[in-house]
Amino acid sequence: SDRVGREWGWTVSLLGFLMTYVLLILISIWLKEWLMYLMACLQGLLGYGMASVFASVPAELFAGRRYGTIFGILGAFAGMGAAFGPWITGWLYDQTGNYNVSFCVAVVMCLVSIFTMWLAGGGTKGGLAHGATDEFGYRAVEDKVHVHDLHATILHLLGLNHKHLTYRHQGR
């Protein structure tokens, strides 16, 4: 992810898994040996590239003293997904009689993960902190900004011009 960026590294890895699930659906319809080899190659070469960016991406996004906590939470949820995923897949198989619904759910989850990575990255420099809060993290104590400026920044990161969405009211 150092050369191409965290968003592209994450996207390529998840696209490997996404294509694996699509090929599994295709294999259930059109059984060809070369599709199985293609699926294994995509999963191994692209999908498991996720292992190389799983720790570095949160480190870029959430650098600082809380990184260990954040990475621990991410790891715990990844572990829960690994534990409950097969159980939910089996339940969906029992309900539908095939795995295609589970593979479609996995495709959607890959797309959601890709979208949230691009949203979390947002073109900002990872680990950047603006200002400071009190010891409880409740109130800003340094470099305060108005909520309108915060919203304008978020809209800018999403590629929207906040001035086109402004409704003039009471001088602001």
Short mmCIF file of N, CA and C in Angstrom, two decimals:
data_model
loop_
_atom_site.label_atom_id
_atom_site.label_comp_id
_atom_site.label_asym_id
_atom_site.label_seq_id
_atom_site.Cartn_x
_atom_site.Cartn_y
_atom_site.Cartn_z
N SER A 1 0.82 -1.19 0.00
CA SER A 1 0.00 0.00 0.00
C SER A 1 0.86 1.26 0.00
N ASP A 2 2.17 1.12 0.24
CA ASP A 2 3.03 2.29 0.23
C ASP A 2 3.17 2.89 -1.16
N ARG A 3 3.22 2.06 -2.17
CA ARG A 3 3.42 2.57 -3.54
C ARG A 3 2.13 3.02 -4.20
N VAL A 4 1.06 2.31 -4.00
CA VAL A 4 -0.18 2.64 -4.71
C VAL A 4 -1.19 3.34 -3.82
N GLY A 5 -0.96 3.40 -2.53
CA GLY A 5 -1.90 4.03 -1.62
C GLY A 5 -2.77 3.01 -0.92
N ARG A 6 -3.18 3.36 0.29
CA ARG A 6 -3.93 2.41 1.11
C ARG A 6 -5.28 2.05 0.48
N GLU A 7 -5.94 3.04 -0.13
CA GLU A 7 -7.24 2.76 -0.71
C GLU A 7 -7.13 1.77 -1.86
N TRP A 8 -6.12 1.95 -2.73
CA TRP A 8 -5.96 1.03 -3.87
C TRP A 8 -5.50 -0.34 -3.42
N GLY A 9 -4.62 -0.40 -2.42
CA GLY A 9 -4.19 -1.70 -1.90
C GLY A 9 -5.37 -2.48 -1.34
N TRP A 10 -6.21 -1.80 -0.58
CA TRP A 10 -7.40 -2.43 0.00
C TRP A 10 -8.38 -2.85 -1.10
N THR A 11 -8.57 -1.97 -2.08
CA THR A 11 -9.52 -2.24 -3.17
C THR A 11 -9.09 -3.45 -3.99
N VAL A 12 -7.81 -3.52 -4.35
CA VAL A 12 -7.32 -4.65 -5.15
C VAL A 12 -7.48 -5.95 -4.37
N SER A 13 -7.16 -5.93 -3.08
CA SER A 13 -7.30 -7.14 -2.27
C SER A 13 -8.75 -7.59 -2.19
N LEU A 14 -9.65 -6.66 -1.92
CA LEU A 14 -11.06 -7.03 -1.80
C LEU A 14 -11.66 -7.41 -3.15
N LEU A 15 -11.17 -6.82 -4.23
CA LEU A 15 -11.65 -7.24 -5.55
C LEU A 15 -11.24 -8.68 -5.84
N GLY A 16 -10.09 -9.11 -5.30
CA GLY A 16 -9.70 -10.51 -5.44
C GLY A 16 -10.70 -11.44 -4.79
N PHE A 17 -11.13 -11.08 -3.56
CA PHE A 17 -12.15 -11.89 -2.90
C PHE A 17 -13.49 -11.79 -3.62
N LEU A 18 -13.85 -10.59 -4.06
CA LEU A 18 -15.12 -10.40 -4.76
C LEU A 18 -15.17 -11.27 -6.02
N MET A 19 -14.10 -11.25 -6.80
CA MET A 19 -14.07 -12.07 -8.01
C MET A 19 -14.10 -13.56 -7.68
N THR A 20 -13.51 -13.93 -6.54
CA THR A 20 -13.57 -15.33 -6.10
C THR A 20 -15.01 -15.74 -5.86
N TYR A 21 -15.78 -14.90 -5.17
CA TYR A 21 -17.17 -15.24 -4.89
C TYR A 21 -18.00 -15.28 -6.17
N VAL A 22 -17.74 -14.36 -7.08
CA VAL A 22 -18.46 -14.37 -8.36
C VAL A 22 -18.14 -15.65 -9.13
N LEU A 23 -16.89 -16.05 -9.12
CA LEU A 23 -16.51 -17.29 -9.81
C LEU A 23 -17.13 -18.51 -9.15
N LEU A 24 -17.28 -18.49 -7.83
CA LEU A 24 -17.94 -19.61 -7.15
C LEU A 24 -19.40 -19.72 -7.58
N ILE A 25 -20.06 -18.57 -7.76
CA ILE A 25 -21.43 -18.60 -8.27
C ILE A 25 -21.44 -19.15 -9.69
N LEU A 26 -20.49 -18.69 -10.50
CA LEU A 26 -20.41 -19.14 -11.89
C LEU A 26 -20.10 -20.64 -11.98
N ILE A 27 -19.25 -21.13 -11.08
CA ILE A 27 -18.90 -22.56 -11.07
C ILE A 27 -20.13 -23.41 -10.76
N SER A 28 -21.01 -22.90 -9.89
CA SER A 28 -22.22 -23.68 -9.58
C SER A 28 -23.16 -23.78 -10.78
N ILE A 29 -23.03 -22.84 -11.71
CA ILE A 29 -23.87 -22.85 -12.91
C ILE A 29 -23.17 -23.55 -14.06
N TRP A 30 -21.90 -23.27 -14.23
CA TRP A 30 -21.12 -23.73 -15.39
C TRP A 30 -19.83 -24.35 -14.88
N LEU A 31 -19.82 -25.63 -14.64
CA LEU A 31 -18.70 -26.32 -14.03
C LEU A 31 -17.59 -26.56 -15.05
N LYS A 32 -16.52 -25.79 -14.93
CA LYS A 32 -15.33 -25.94 -15.77
C LYS A 32 -14.10 -25.95 -14.86
N GLU A 33 -13.17 -26.82 -15.17
CA GLU A 33 -11.99 -26.96 -14.33
C GLU A 33 -11.15 -25.68 -14.29
N TRP A 34 -11.01 -25.00 -15.42
CA TRP A 34 -10.18 -23.80 -15.46
C TRP A 34 -10.75 -22.68 -14.60
N LEU A 35 -12.07 -22.66 -14.37
CA LEU A 35 -12.66 -21.66 -13.48
C LEU A 35 -12.21 -21.87 -12.04
N MET A 36 -12.03 -23.14 -11.66
CA MET A 36 -11.57 -23.43 -10.30
C MET A 36 -10.12 -22.96 -10.12
N TYR A 37 -9.28 -23.17 -11.13
CA TYR A 37 -7.90 -22.69 -11.05
C TYR A 37 -7.84 -21.16 -11.02
N LEU A 38 -8.68 -20.52 -11.84
CA LEU A 38 -8.73 -19.06 -11.84
C LEU A 38 -9.18 -18.53 -10.50
N MET A 39 -10.18 -19.17 -9.91
CA MET A 39 -10.67 -18.75 -8.60
C MET A 39 -9.58 -18.88 -7.54
N ALA A 40 -8.86 -19.98 -7.54
CA ALA A 40 -7.79 -20.18 -6.56
C ALA A 40 -6.67 -19.16 -6.75
N CYS A 41 -6.32 -18.86 -7.99
CA CYS A 41 -5.28 -17.85 -8.25
C CYS A 41 -5.71 -16.47 -7.81
N LEU A 42 -6.96 -16.08 -8.10
CA LEU A 42 -7.45 -14.77 -7.69
C LEU A 42 -7.48 -14.64 -6.17
N GLN A 43 -7.93 -15.69 -5.52
CA GLN A 43 -8.00 -15.64 -4.06
C GLN A 43 -6.59 -15.58 -3.46
N GLY A 44 -5.69 -16.38 -3.98
CA GLY A 44 -4.35 -16.41 -3.42
C GLY A 44 -3.52 -15.19 -3.75
N LEU A 45 -3.55 -14.76 -5.01
CA LEU A 45 -2.69 -13.66 -5.44
C LEU A 45 -3.24 -12.29 -5.07
N LEU A 46 -4.54 -12.11 -5.18
CA LEU A 46 -5.13 -10.80 -4.89
C LEU A 46 -5.79 -10.77 -3.52
N GLY A 47 -6.67 -11.72 -3.26
CA GLY A 47 -7.45 -11.71 -2.03
C GLY A 47 -6.61 -11.73 -0.78
N TYR A 48 -5.64 -12.63 -0.74
CA TYR A 48 -4.81 -12.72 0.47
C TYR A 48 -3.74 -11.65 0.52
N GLY A 49 -3.76 -10.73 -0.44
CA GLY A 49 -2.97 -9.51 -0.31
C GLY A 49 -3.49 -8.65 0.83
N MET A 50 -4.71 -8.96 1.28
CA MET A 50 -5.31 -8.24 2.41
C MET A 50 -4.44 -8.38 3.65
N ALA A 51 -3.77 -9.51 3.80
CA ALA A 51 -2.93 -9.71 4.98
C ALA A 51 -1.83 -8.66 5.07
N SER A 52 -1.34 -8.20 3.91
CA SER A 52 -0.26 -7.22 3.93
C SER A 52 -0.73 -5.82 4.25
N VAL A 53 -2.01 -5.52 4.05
CA VAL A 53 -2.49 -4.17 4.32
C VAL A 53 -3.41 -4.09 5.54
N PHE A 54 -3.74 -5.23 6.14
CA PHE A 54 -4.68 -5.23 7.26
C PHE A 54 -4.16 -4.43 8.45
N ALA A 55 -2.88 -4.47 8.72
CA ALA A 55 -2.33 -3.72 9.85
C ALA A 55 -1.87 -2.33 9.44
N SER A 56 -1.36 -2.19 8.21
CA SER A 56 -0.81 -0.89 7.81
C SER A 56 -1.88 0.16 7.54
N VAL A 57 -3.02 -0.24 7.03
CA VAL A 57 -4.07 0.74 6.72
C VAL A 57 -4.62 1.37 8.00
N PRO A 58 -5.01 0.61 9.02
CA PRO A 58 -5.44 1.29 10.25
C PRO A 58 -4.33 2.11 10.89
N ALA A 59 -3.08 1.68 10.74
CA ALA A 59 -1.98 2.46 11.30
C ALA A 59 -1.88 3.82 10.63
N GLU A 60 -2.12 3.88 9.32
CA GLU A 60 -2.11 5.16 8.62
C GLU A 60 -3.30 6.01 9.00
N LEU A 61 -4.46 5.40 9.11
CA LEU A 61 -5.68 6.16 9.39
C LEU A 61 -5.78 6.58 10.84
N PHE A 62 -5.35 5.74 11.77
CA PHE A 62 -5.56 5.99 13.18
C PHE A 62 -4.25 6.02 13.96
N ALA A 63 -3.22 6.63 13.37
CA ALA A 63 -1.93 6.68 14.05
C ALA A 63 -2.08 7.44 15.37
N GLY A 64 -1.33 7.02 16.34
CA GLY A 64 -1.38 7.69 17.63
C GLY A 64 -1.43 6.68 18.76
N ARG A 65 -1.65 7.21 19.93
CA ARG A 65 -1.57 6.35 21.12
C ARG A 65 -2.74 5.38 21.24
N ARG A 66 -3.82 5.60 20.53
CA ARG A 66 -4.97 4.70 20.59
C ARG A 66 -4.95 3.62 19.51
N TYR A 67 -3.88 3.56 18.73
CA TYR A 67 -3.83 2.61 17.63
C TYR A 67 -3.97 1.18 18.12
N GLY A 68 -3.33 0.83 19.21
CA GLY A 68 -3.40 -0.54 19.73
C GLY A 68 -4.83 -0.96 20.05
N THR A 69 -5.58 -0.05 20.65
CA THR A 69 -6.98 -0.33 20.98
C THR A 69 -7.80 -0.51 19.71
N ILE A 70 -7.61 0.41 18.76
CA ILE A 70 -8.36 0.35 17.51
C ILE A 70 -8.03 -0.92 16.74
N PHE A 71 -6.75 -1.26 16.66
CA PHE A 71 -6.36 -2.46 15.93
C PHE A 71 -6.88 -3.71 16.63
N GLY A 72 -6.90 -3.70 17.95
CA GLY A 72 -7.46 -4.83 18.70
C GLY A 72 -8.94 -5.01 18.42
N ILE A 73 -9.68 -3.92 18.35
CA ILE A 73 -11.12 -4.00 18.04
C ILE A 73 -11.32 -4.52 16.63
N LEU A 74 -10.53 -4.01 15.68
CA LEU A 74 -10.63 -4.49 14.30
C LEU A 74 -10.33 -5.98 14.21
N GLY A 75 -9.29 -6.41 14.91
CA GLY A 75 -8.93 -7.83 14.91
C GLY A 75 -10.01 -8.69 15.54
N ALA A 76 -10.63 -8.18 16.62
CA ALA A 76 -11.70 -8.93 17.28
C ALA A 76 -12.90 -9.09 16.35
N PHE A 77 -13.27 -8.02 15.66
CA PHE A 77 -14.41 -8.12 14.74
C PHE A 77 -14.08 -8.99 13.53
N ALA A 78 -12.83 -8.94 13.06
CA ALA A 78 -12.44 -9.84 11.97
C ALA A 78 -12.52 -11.29 12.44
N GLY A 79 -12.11 -11.55 13.67
CA GLY A 79 -12.21 -12.90 14.23
C GLY A 79 -13.66 -13.35 14.38
N MET A 80 -14.53 -12.43 14.79
CA MET A 80 -15.96 -12.79 14.90
C MET A 80 -16.54 -13.07 13.53
N GLY A 81 -16.11 -12.31 12.52
CA GLY A 81 -16.57 -12.59 11.16
C GLY A 81 -16.11 -13.95 10.68
N ALA A 82 -14.87 -14.31 11.04
CA ALA A 82 -14.35 -15.63 10.66
C ALA A 82 -15.08 -16.74 11.42
N ALA A 83 -15.53 -16.45 12.63
CA ALA A 83 -16.24 -17.47 13.41
C ALA A 83 -17.69 -17.61 12.99
N PHE A 84 -18.38 -16.49 12.80
CA PHE A 84 -19.80 -16.54 12.49
C PHE A 84 -20.10 -16.69 11.00
N GLY A 85 -19.15 -16.32 10.14
CA GLY A 85 -19.37 -16.42 8.70
C GLY A 85 -19.75 -17.81 8.23
N PRO A 86 -18.98 -18.84 8.59
CA PRO A 86 -19.36 -20.19 8.18
C PRO A 86 -20.70 -20.64 8.76
N TRP A 87 -21.01 -20.23 9.99
CA TRP A 87 -22.27 -20.60 10.60
C TRP A 87 -23.44 -19.97 9.84
N ILE A 88 -23.32 -18.68 9.52
CA ILE A 88 -24.38 -17.99 8.77
C ILE A 88 -24.49 -18.58 7.36
N THR A 89 -23.35 -18.90 6.75
CA THR A 89 -23.37 -19.52 5.43
C THR A 89 -24.11 -20.85 5.47
N GLY A 90 -23.86 -21.66 6.48
CA GLY A 90 -24.57 -22.94 6.63
C GLY A 90 -26.06 -22.75 6.83
N TRP A 91 -26.42 -21.73 7.62
CA TRP A 91 -27.84 -21.44 7.85
C TRP A 91 -28.50 -21.02 6.54
N LEU A 92 -27.84 -20.15 5.77
CA LEU A 92 -28.40 -19.73 4.47
C LEU A 92 -28.51 -20.91 3.51
N TYR A 93 -27.55 -21.83 3.57
CA TYR A 93 -27.64 -23.03 2.74
C TYR A 93 -28.85 -23.87 3.13
N ASP A 94 -29.07 -24.01 4.45
CA ASP A 94 -30.23 -24.78 4.92
C ASP A 94 -31.54 -24.14 4.46
N GLN A 95 -31.58 -22.82 4.39
CA GLN A 95 -32.80 -22.13 4.00
C GLN A 95 -33.05 -22.17 2.49
N THR A 96 -31.96 -22.08 1.69
CA THR A 96 -32.12 -21.95 0.24
C THR A 96 -31.75 -23.19 -0.55
N GLY A 97 -30.94 -24.06 0.01
CA GLY A 97 -30.53 -25.26 -0.70
C GLY A 97 -29.29 -25.09 -1.57
N ASN A 98 -28.70 -23.89 -1.59
CA ASN A 98 -27.43 -23.68 -2.29
C ASN A 98 -26.65 -22.55 -1.62
N TYR A 99 -25.43 -22.36 -2.07
CA TYR A 99 -24.55 -21.36 -1.46
C TYR A 99 -24.58 -20.02 -2.19
N ASN A 100 -25.34 -19.90 -3.25
CA ASN A 100 -25.31 -18.67 -4.05
C ASN A 100 -25.72 -17.43 -3.27
N VAL A 101 -26.69 -17.56 -2.38
CA VAL A 101 -27.11 -16.41 -1.56
C VAL A 101 -25.95 -15.97 -0.66
N SER A 102 -25.25 -16.93 -0.08
CA SER A 102 -24.10 -16.60 0.77
C SER A 102 -23.01 -15.91 -0.04
N PHE A 103 -22.76 -16.40 -1.25
CA PHE A 103 -21.74 -15.76 -2.09
C PHE A 103 -22.17 -14.35 -2.48
N CYS A 104 -23.46 -14.15 -2.73
CA CYS A 104 -23.95 -12.80 -3.06
C CYS A 104 -23.80 -11.87 -1.85
N VAL A 105 -24.07 -12.37 -0.66
CA VAL A 105 -23.87 -11.57 0.56
C VAL A 105 -22.40 -11.21 0.69
N ALA A 106 -21.51 -12.15 0.41
CA ALA A 106 -20.07 -11.88 0.49
C ALA A 106 -19.64 -10.83 -0.53
N VAL A 107 -20.22 -10.86 -1.73
CA VAL A 107 -19.92 -9.85 -2.75
C VAL A 107 -20.34 -8.47 -2.24
N VAL A 108 -21.54 -8.38 -1.68
CA VAL A 108 -22.02 -7.10 -1.15
C VAL A 108 -21.12 -6.62 -0.02
N MET A 109 -20.70 -7.51 0.86
CA MET A 109 -19.82 -7.12 1.97
C MET A 109 -18.47 -6.63 1.45
N CYS A 110 -17.95 -7.23 0.38
CA CYS A 110 -16.71 -6.75 -0.22
C CYS A 110 -16.90 -5.34 -0.76
N LEU A 111 -18.02 -5.09 -1.43
CA LEU A 111 -18.29 -3.75 -1.97
C LEU A 111 -18.44 -2.72 -0.85
N VAL A 112 -19.11 -3.10 0.24
CA VAL A 112 -19.25 -2.20 1.39
C VAL A 112 -17.88 -1.89 1.98
N SER A 113 -17.03 -2.89 2.10
CA SER A 113 -15.69 -2.69 2.65
C SER A 113 -14.86 -1.77 1.77
N ILE A 114 -14.94 -1.95 0.47
CA ILE A 114 -14.21 -1.07 -0.46
C ILE A 114 -14.71 0.35 -0.33
N PHE A 115 -16.03 0.53 -0.31
CA PHE A 115 -16.62 1.87 -0.20
C PHE A 115 -16.19 2.55 1.10
N THR A 116 -16.26 1.82 2.22
CA THR A 116 -15.90 2.44 3.49
C THR A 116 -14.42 2.78 3.57
N MET A 117 -13.56 2.00 2.90
CA MET A 117 -12.15 2.33 2.89
C MET A 117 -11.91 3.65 2.15
N TRP A 118 -12.57 3.82 1.01
CA TRP A 118 -12.41 5.07 0.27
C TRP A 118 -13.01 6.23 1.05
N LEU A 119 -14.08 5.97 1.78
CA LEU A 119 -14.67 7.02 2.59
C LEU A 119 -13.79 7.35 3.78
N ALA A 120 -13.21 6.35 4.42
CA ALA A 120 -12.34 6.59 5.59
C ALA A 120 -11.05 7.28 5.18
N GLY A 121 -10.50 6.89 4.03
CA GLY A 121 -9.28 7.54 3.56
C GLY A 121 -9.55 8.99 3.21
N GLY A 122 -10.52 9.21 2.38
CA GLY A 122 -11.00 10.55 2.06
C GLY A 122 -9.97 11.53 1.55
N GLY A 123 -8.81 11.09 1.14
CA GLY A 123 -7.81 12.02 0.64
C GLY A 123 -7.10 12.81 1.73
N THR A 124 -7.24 12.39 2.97
CA THR A 124 -6.58 13.10 4.06
C THR A 124 -5.28 12.42 4.43
N LYS A 125 -4.42 13.16 5.09
CA LYS A 125 -3.17 12.59 5.56
C LYS A 125 -3.45 11.78 6.83
N GLY A 126 -3.09 10.52 6.83
CA GLY A 126 -3.35 9.66 7.97
C GLY A 126 -2.62 10.11 9.22
N GLY A 127 -3.28 9.98 10.36
CA GLY A 127 -2.67 10.32 11.64
C GLY A 127 -2.68 11.79 11.97
N LEU A 128 -3.27 12.62 11.12
CA LEU A 128 -3.30 14.06 11.36
C LEU A 128 -4.32 14.38 12.42
N ALA A 129 -3.91 15.11 13.43
CA ALA A 129 -4.83 15.54 14.49
C ALA A 129 -4.88 17.06 14.48
N HIS A 130 -6.09 17.60 14.55
CA HIS A 130 -6.27 19.05 14.58
C HIS A 130 -6.81 19.44 15.93
N GLY A 131 -6.05 20.23 16.68
CA GLY A 131 -6.50 20.66 17.99
C GLY A 131 -6.36 19.58 19.04
N ALA A 132 -7.03 19.81 20.16
CA ALA A 132 -6.99 18.86 21.27
C ALA A 132 -8.29 18.96 22.05
N THR A 133 -8.58 17.91 22.80
CA THR A 133 -9.79 17.89 23.62
C THR A 133 -9.39 17.81 25.09
N ASP A 134 -10.39 17.95 25.95
CA ASP A 134 -10.12 17.79 27.37
C ASP A 134 -9.78 16.33 27.67
N GLU A 135 -9.49 16.04 28.91
CA GLU A 135 -9.03 14.69 29.26
C GLU A 135 -10.08 13.61 29.02
N PHE A 136 -11.35 13.98 28.91
CA PHE A 136 -12.42 13.02 28.66
C PHE A 136 -12.77 12.93 27.18
N GLY A 137 -12.20 13.80 26.36
CA GLY A 137 -12.52 13.84 24.94
C GLY A 137 -13.90 14.41 24.68
N TYR A 138 -14.39 15.23 25.61
CA TYR A 138 -15.75 15.74 25.50
C TYR A 138 -15.81 17.12 24.84
N ARG A 139 -14.89 18.01 25.19
CA ARG A 139 -14.91 19.37 24.65
C ARG A 139 -13.55 19.70 24.02
N ALA A 140 -13.61 20.50 22.96
CA ALA A 140 -12.39 20.97 22.32
C ALA A 140 -11.76 22.05 23.21
N VAL A 141 -10.42 21.98 23.35
CA VAL A 141 -9.73 22.99 24.14
C VAL A 141 -8.71 23.77 23.32
N GLU A 142 -8.30 23.26 22.16
CA GLU A 142 -7.36 23.94 21.28
C GLU A 142 -7.88 23.93 19.85
N ASP A 143 -7.61 24.99 19.13
CA ASP A 143 -7.94 25.10 17.70
C ASP A 143 -9.38 24.68 17.40
N LYS A 144 -10.32 25.31 18.10
CA LYS A 144 -11.72 24.98 17.90
C LYS A 144 -12.17 25.44 16.51
N VAL A 145 -13.06 24.67 15.90
CA VAL A 145 -13.66 25.05 14.62
C VAL A 145 -15.17 24.99 14.77
N HIS A 146 -15.85 25.81 13.98
CA HIS A 146 -17.31 25.81 14.02
C HIS A 146 -17.83 24.57 13.29
N VAL A 147 -18.99 24.11 13.70
CA VAL A 147 -19.57 22.91 13.11
C VAL A 147 -19.80 23.10 11.61
N HIS A 148 -20.10 24.32 11.17
CA HIS A 148 -20.29 24.57 9.74
C HIS A 148 -18.99 24.30 8.97
N ASP A 149 -17.86 24.69 9.55
CA ASP A 149 -16.58 24.45 8.89
C ASP A 149 -16.25 22.96 8.85
N LEU A 150 -16.59 22.24 9.92
CA LEU A 150 -16.38 20.79 9.95
C LEU A 150 -17.23 20.12 8.87
N HIS A 151 -18.48 20.51 8.76
CA HIS A 151 -19.34 19.92 7.73
C HIS A 151 -18.84 20.25 6.34
N ALA A 152 -18.35 21.48 6.13
CA ALA A 152 -17.81 21.86 4.83
C ALA A 152 -16.60 21.02 4.48
N THR A 153 -15.77 20.72 5.46
CA THR A 153 -14.59 19.89 5.22
C THR A 153 -15.00 18.46 4.85
N ILE A 154 -15.96 17.92 5.56
CA ILE A 154 -16.44 16.56 5.25
C ILE A 154 -17.03 16.51 3.85
N LEU A 155 -17.84 17.50 3.50
CA LEU A 155 -18.42 17.55 2.16
C LEU A 155 -17.33 17.67 1.09
N HIS A 156 -16.29 18.46 1.39
CA HIS A 156 -15.18 18.59 0.44
C HIS A 156 -14.47 17.25 0.24
N LEU A 157 -14.25 16.51 1.32
CA LEU A 157 -13.61 15.20 1.21
C LEU A 157 -14.46 14.21 0.43
N LEU A 158 -15.77 14.42 0.45
CA LEU A 158 -16.68 13.58 -0.33
C LEU A 158 -16.81 14.06 -1.78
N GLY A 159 -16.12 15.17 -2.11
CA GLY A 159 -16.14 15.69 -3.48
C GLY A 159 -17.31 16.61 -3.76
N LEU A 160 -17.94 17.14 -2.72
CA LEU A 160 -19.07 18.04 -2.89
C LEU A 160 -18.68 19.46 -2.52
N ASN A 161 -19.23 20.43 -3.23
CA ASN A 161 -18.99 21.83 -2.92
C ASN A 161 -20.05 22.29 -1.93
N HIS A 162 -19.63 22.63 -0.73
CA HIS A 162 -20.61 23.00 0.30
C HIS A 162 -21.35 24.28 -0.03
N LYS A 163 -20.77 25.12 -0.87
CA LYS A 163 -21.44 26.38 -1.22
C LYS A 163 -22.68 26.15 -2.07
N HIS A 164 -22.70 25.04 -2.81
CA HIS A 164 -23.88 24.72 -3.60
C HIS A 164 -25.01 24.16 -2.75
N LEU A 165 -24.69 23.74 -1.53
CA LEU A 165 -25.70 23.17 -0.63
C LEU A 165 -26.09 24.12 0.49
N THR A 166 -25.60 25.36 0.42
CA THR A 166 -25.82 26.32 1.50
C THR A 166 -27.19 26.97 1.37
N TYR A 167 -27.91 27.01 2.46
CA TYR A 167 -29.17 27.73 2.54
C TYR A 167 -28.93 28.91 3.46
N ARG A 168 -29.01 30.11 2.91
CA ARG A 168 -28.74 31.33 3.69
C ARG A 168 -29.84 31.53 4.73
N HIS A 169 -29.40 31.63 5.99
CA HIS A 169 -30.35 31.84 7.08
C HIS A 169 -29.64 32.60 8.19
N GLN A 170 -30.18 33.70 8.59
CA GLN A 170 -29.67 34.54 9.69
C GLN A 170 -28.20 34.87 9.53
N GLY A 171 -27.80 35.25 8.33
CA GLY A 171 -26.44 35.73 8.11
C GLY A 171 -25.40 34.65 7.91
N ARG A 172 -25.74 33.42 7.95
CA ARG A 172 -24.73 32.35 7.76
C ARG A 172 -25.11 31.46 6.61
#
